[in-house]
mmCIF file of C-alpha atoms in Angstrom:
data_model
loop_
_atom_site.group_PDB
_atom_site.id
_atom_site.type_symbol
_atom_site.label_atom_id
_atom_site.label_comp_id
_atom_site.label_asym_id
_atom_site.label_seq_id
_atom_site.Cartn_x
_atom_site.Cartn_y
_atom_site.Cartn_z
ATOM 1 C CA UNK A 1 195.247 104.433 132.013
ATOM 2 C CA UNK A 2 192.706 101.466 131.449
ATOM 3 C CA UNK A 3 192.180 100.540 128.255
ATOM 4 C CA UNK A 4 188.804 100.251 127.294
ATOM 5 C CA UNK A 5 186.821 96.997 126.771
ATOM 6 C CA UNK A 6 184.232 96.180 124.452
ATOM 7 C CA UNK A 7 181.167 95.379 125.132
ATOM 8 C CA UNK A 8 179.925 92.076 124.458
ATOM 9 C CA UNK A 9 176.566 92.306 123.326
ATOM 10 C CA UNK A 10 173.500 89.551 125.074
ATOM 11 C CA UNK A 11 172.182 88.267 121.283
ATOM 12 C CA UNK A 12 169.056 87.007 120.508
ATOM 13 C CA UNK A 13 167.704 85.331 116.909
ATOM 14 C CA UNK A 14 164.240 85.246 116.338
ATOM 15 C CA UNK A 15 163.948 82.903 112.296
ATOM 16 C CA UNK A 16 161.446 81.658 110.439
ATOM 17 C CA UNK A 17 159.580 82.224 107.185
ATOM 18 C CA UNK A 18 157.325 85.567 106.621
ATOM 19 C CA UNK A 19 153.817 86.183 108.462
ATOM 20 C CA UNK A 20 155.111 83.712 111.237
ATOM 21 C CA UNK A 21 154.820 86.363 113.910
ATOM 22 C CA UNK A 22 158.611 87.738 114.366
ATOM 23 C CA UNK A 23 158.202 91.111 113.839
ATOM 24 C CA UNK A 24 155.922 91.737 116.864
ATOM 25 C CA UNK A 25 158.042 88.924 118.953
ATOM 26 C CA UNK A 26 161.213 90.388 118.180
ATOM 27 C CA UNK A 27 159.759 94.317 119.131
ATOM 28 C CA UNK A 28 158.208 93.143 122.415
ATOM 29 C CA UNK A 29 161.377 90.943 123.552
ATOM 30 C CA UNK A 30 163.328 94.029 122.485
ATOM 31 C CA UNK A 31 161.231 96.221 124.885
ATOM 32 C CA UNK A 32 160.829 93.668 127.441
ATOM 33 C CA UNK A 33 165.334 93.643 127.816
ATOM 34 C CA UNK A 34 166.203 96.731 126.969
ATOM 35 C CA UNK A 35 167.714 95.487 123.639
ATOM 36 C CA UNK A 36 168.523 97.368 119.536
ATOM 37 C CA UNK A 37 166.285 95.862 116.986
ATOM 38 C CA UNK A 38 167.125 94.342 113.951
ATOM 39 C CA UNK A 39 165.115 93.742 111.055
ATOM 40 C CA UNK A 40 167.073 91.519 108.618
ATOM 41 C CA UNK A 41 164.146 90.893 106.054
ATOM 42 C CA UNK A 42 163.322 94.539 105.892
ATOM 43 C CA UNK A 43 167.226 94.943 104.752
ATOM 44 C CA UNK A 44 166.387 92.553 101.947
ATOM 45 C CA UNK A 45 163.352 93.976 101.443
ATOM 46 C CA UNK A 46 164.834 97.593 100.928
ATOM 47 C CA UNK A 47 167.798 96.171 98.506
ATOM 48 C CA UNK A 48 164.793 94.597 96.709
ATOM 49 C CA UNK A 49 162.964 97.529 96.584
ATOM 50 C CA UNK A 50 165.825 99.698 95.157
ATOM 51 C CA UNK A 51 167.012 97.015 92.839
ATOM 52 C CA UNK A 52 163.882 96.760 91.329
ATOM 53 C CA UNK A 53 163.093 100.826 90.978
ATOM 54 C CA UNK A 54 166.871 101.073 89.348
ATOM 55 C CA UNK A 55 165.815 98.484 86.872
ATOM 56 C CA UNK A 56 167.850 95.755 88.017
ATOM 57 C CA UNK A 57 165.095 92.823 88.146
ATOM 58 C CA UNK A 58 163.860 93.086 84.772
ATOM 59 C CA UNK A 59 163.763 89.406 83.391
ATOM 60 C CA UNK A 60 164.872 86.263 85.058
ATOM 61 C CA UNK A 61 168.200 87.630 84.955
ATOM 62 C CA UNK A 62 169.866 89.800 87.247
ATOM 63 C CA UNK A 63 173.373 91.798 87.519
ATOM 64 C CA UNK A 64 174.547 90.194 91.039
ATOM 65 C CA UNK A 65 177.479 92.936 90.678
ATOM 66 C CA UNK A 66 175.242 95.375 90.216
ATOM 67 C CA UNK A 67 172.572 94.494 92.682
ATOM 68 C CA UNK A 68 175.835 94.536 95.452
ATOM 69 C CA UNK A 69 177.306 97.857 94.613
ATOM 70 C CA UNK A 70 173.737 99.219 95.225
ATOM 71 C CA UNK A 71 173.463 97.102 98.861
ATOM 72 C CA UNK A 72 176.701 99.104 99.683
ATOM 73 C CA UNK A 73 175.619 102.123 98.845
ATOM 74 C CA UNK A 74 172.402 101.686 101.153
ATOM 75 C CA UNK A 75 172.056 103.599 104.817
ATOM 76 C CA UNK A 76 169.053 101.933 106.267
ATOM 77 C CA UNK A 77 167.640 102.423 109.883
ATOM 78 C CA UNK A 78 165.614 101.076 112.618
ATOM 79 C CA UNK A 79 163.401 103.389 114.503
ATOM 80 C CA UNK A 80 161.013 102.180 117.319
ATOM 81 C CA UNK A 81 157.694 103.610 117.237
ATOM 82 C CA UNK A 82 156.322 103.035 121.046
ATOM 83 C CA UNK A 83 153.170 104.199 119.667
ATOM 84 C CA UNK A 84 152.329 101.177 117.456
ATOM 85 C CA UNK A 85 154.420 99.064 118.866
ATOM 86 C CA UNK A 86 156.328 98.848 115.840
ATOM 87 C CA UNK A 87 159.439 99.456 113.625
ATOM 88 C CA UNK A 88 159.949 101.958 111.608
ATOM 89 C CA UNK A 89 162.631 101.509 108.543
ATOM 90 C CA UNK A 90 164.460 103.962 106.937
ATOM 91 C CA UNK A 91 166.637 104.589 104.233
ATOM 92 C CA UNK A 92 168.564 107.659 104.131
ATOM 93 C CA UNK A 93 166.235 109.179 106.685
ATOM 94 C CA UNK A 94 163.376 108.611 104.388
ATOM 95 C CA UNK A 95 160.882 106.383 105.740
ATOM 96 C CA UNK A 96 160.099 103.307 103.846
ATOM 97 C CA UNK A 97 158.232 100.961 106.396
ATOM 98 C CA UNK A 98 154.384 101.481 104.478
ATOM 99 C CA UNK A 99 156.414 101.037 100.952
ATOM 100 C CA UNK A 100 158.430 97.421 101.452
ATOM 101 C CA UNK A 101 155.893 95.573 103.759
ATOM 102 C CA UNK A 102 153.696 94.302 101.055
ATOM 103 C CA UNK A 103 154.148 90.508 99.277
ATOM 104 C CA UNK A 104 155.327 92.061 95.632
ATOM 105 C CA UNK A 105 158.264 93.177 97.453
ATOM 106 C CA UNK A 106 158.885 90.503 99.576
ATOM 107 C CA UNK A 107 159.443 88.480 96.030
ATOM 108 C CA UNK A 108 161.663 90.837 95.645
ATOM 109 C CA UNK A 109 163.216 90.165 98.419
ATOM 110 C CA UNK A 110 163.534 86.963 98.102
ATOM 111 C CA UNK A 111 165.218 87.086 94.549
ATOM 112 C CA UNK A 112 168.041 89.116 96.068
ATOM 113 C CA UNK A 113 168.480 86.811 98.707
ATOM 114 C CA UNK A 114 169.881 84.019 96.880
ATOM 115 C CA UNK A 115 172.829 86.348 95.140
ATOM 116 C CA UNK A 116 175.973 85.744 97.342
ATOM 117 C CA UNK A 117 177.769 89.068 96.679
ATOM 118 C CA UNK A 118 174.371 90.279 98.065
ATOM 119 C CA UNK A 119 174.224 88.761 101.078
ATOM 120 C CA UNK A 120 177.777 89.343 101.372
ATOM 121 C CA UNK A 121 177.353 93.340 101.283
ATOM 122 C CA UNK A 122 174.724 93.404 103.909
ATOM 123 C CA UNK A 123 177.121 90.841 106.620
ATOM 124 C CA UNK A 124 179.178 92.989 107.764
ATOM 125 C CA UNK A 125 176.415 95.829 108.139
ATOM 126 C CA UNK A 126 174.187 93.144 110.281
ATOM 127 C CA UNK A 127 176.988 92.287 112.564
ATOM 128 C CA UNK A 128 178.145 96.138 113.073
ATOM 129 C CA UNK A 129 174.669 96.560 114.427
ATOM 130 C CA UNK A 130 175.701 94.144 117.549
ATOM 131 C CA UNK A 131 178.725 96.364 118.502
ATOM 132 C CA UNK A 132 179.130 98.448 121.755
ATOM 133 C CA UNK A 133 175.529 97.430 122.747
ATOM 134 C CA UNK A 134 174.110 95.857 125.491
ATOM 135 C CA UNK A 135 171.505 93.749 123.360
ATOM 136 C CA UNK A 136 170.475 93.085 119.887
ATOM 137 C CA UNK A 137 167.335 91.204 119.127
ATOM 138 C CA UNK A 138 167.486 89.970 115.212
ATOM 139 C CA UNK A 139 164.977 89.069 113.476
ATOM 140 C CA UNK A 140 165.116 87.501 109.999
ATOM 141 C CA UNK A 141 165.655 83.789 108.219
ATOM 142 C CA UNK A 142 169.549 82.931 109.073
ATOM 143 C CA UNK A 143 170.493 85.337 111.814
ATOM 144 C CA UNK A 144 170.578 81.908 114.076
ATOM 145 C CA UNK A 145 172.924 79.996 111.275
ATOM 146 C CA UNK A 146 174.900 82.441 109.695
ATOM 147 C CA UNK A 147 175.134 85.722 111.293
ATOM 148 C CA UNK A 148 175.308 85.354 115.023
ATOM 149 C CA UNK A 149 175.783 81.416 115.080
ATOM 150 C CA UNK A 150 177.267 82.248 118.735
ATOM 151 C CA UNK A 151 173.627 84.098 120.294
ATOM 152 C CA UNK A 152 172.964 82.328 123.223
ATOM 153 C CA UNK A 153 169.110 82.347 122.275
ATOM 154 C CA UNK A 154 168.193 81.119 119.069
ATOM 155 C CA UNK A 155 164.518 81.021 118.094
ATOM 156 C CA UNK A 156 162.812 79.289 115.159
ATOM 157 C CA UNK A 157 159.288 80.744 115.070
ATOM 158 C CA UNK A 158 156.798 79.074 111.893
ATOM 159 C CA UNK A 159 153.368 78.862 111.110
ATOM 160 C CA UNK A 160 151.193 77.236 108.478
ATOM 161 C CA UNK A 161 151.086 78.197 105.253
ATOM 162 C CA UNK A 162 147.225 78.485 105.553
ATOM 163 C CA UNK A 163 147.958 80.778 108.964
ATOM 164 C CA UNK A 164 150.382 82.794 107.531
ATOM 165 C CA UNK A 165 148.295 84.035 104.918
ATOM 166 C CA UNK A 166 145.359 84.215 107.200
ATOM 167 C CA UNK A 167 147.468 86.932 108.868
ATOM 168 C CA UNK A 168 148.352 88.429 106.145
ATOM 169 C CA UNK A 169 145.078 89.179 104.794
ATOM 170 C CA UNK A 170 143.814 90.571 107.927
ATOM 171 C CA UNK A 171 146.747 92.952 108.134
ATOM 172 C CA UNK A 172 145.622 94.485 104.832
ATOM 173 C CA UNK A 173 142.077 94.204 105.061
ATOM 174 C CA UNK A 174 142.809 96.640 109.060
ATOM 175 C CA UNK A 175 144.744 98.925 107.098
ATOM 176 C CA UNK A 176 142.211 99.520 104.359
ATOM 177 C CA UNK A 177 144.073 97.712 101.373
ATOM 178 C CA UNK A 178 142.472 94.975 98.947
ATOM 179 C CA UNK A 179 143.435 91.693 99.889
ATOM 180 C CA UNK A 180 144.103 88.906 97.230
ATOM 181 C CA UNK A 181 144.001 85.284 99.553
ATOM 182 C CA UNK A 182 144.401 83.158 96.928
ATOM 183 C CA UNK A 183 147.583 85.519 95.700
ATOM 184 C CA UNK A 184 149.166 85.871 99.112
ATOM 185 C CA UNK A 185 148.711 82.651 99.501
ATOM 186 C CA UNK A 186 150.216 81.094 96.192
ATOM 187 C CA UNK A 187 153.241 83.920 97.163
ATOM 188 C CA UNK A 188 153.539 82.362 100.524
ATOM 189 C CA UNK A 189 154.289 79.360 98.888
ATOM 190 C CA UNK A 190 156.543 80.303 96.450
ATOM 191 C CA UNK A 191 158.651 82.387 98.727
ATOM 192 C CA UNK A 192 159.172 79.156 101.200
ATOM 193 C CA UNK A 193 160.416 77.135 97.941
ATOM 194 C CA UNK A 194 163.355 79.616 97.571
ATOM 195 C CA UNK A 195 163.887 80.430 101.125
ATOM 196 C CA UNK A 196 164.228 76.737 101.778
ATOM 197 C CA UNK A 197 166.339 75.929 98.881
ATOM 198 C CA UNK A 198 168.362 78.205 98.199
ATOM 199 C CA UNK A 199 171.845 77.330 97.672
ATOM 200 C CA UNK A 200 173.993 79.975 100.026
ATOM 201 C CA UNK A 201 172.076 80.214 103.757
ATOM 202 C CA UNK A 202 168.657 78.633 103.260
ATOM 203 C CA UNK A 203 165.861 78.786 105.780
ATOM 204 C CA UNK A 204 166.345 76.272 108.719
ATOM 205 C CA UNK A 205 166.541 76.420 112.810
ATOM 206 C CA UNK A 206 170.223 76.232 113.985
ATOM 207 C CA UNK A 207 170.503 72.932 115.676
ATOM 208 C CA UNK A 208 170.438 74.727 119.133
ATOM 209 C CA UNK A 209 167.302 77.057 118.465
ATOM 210 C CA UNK A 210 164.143 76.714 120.298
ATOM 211 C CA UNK A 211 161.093 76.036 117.281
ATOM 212 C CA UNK A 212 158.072 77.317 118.130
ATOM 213 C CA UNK A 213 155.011 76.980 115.532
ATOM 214 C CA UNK A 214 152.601 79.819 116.089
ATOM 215 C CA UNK A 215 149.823 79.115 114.064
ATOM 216 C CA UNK A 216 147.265 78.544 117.128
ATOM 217 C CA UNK A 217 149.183 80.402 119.669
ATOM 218 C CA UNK A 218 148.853 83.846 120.373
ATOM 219 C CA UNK A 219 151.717 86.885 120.768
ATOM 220 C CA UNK A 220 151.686 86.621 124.304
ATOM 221 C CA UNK A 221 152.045 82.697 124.518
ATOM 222 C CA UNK A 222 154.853 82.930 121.913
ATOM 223 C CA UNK A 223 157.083 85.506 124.126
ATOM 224 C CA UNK A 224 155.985 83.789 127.253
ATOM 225 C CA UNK A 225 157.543 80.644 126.048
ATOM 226 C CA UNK A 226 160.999 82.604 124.614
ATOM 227 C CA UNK A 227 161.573 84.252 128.006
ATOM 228 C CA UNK A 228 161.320 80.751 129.702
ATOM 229 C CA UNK A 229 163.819 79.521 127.456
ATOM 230 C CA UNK A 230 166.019 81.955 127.795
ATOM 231 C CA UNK A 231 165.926 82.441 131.655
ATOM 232 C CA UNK A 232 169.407 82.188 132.724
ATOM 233 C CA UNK A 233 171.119 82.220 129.340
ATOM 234 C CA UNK A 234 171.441 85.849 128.711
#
């Protein structure tokens, strides 16, 4: 009897800094192949989340240790909602898309980020979601660098500041929400500064990624330009 062989999964990396457009890039490039989604910065997003309703980000110091035996614990999903054209993320079957996707929790986020027995916990958890598939498109800020440094489509997608928050703003004003520009804006910032510097996987294109700044293009010129690039390498 034949033993069975895995399946090497066609990987592609969609990075860049939040409100740059990868969330809808990554969903239609997922649709347009066939491919899984993944949402790294909505992983981040959740452990921020949780860390901060447990009562772990209370000061300027946090419990790394802590922090990572809650990441462990976590059983997030990705559900595609052909409807919206969206993702939806859950944790534990609860749906938690509507609570993470707002900037407080993105600081969140990005104060998680930067603890290595963090980002350790949620490794092996982003690479499982690659196996015995045909595709996997990930989306986040070192999918390209750290965890699938072998994709044979890497993608650096930016924006301006100014653009980013431009976006953001109208996001929130179409769903009904109060939007602060000044405030996104200033959080924008602020989020870059530790995304960039961080000490363990800061924000930057792998040397072989295609970098694409969106701020004047639209969603459709974006993904037109990706599938050119990667004609003939998946």
């Amino acid at each position: 009897m034949a033993t069975p062989q895995s399946i090497t999964p066609k990987i592609i990396t969609i990075d860049g800094p939040s409100g740059a457009g990868k969330g809808t890039v990554a969903y239609r490039l997922a649709e347009h192949f066939g491919f899984e989604l993944l949402d790294s910065g909505a992983l981040y997003r959740i452990v921020g989340l949780m860390a901060f309703k447990n009562g772990l980000l209370d000061g300027a110091d946090i419990d790394e240790q802590k922090v990572a035996k809650l990441t462990k614990s976590l059983h997030p999903s990705f559900r595609p909602n052909t409807a919206t054209k969206t993702v939806e993320i859950l944790v534990d079957n609860i749906p938690l898309t509507d609570d993470i996707r707002n900037e407080i929790v993105g600081g969140y986020a990005s104060r998680v980020a930067v603890l290595p027995s963090v980002r350790t916990a949620l490794f092996d958890l982003q690479k499982n979601m690659a196996k015995d598939r045909a595709g996997l498109v990930a989306d986040g800020r070192d999918m390209g660098t750290v965890i699938f440094p072998d994709a044979p489509v890497k993608v650096f997608l930016t924006a301006s500041t100014k653009a980013r928050a431009d976006r953001r703003v109208l996001q929130l004003q179409m769903a009904g929400k109060v939007a602060d520009y000044d405030a996104i804006l200033s959080d924008i910032i602020a989020r870059d500064e530790r995304d960039e510097n961080r000490a363990v996987a800061p924000s930057r294109p792998a040397a072989d990624a295609l970098i694409i700044d969106s701020s004047d293009k639209s969603a459709d010129a974006v993904l037109d330009e990706i599938l050119a690039f990667a004609q003939g390498k998946l």
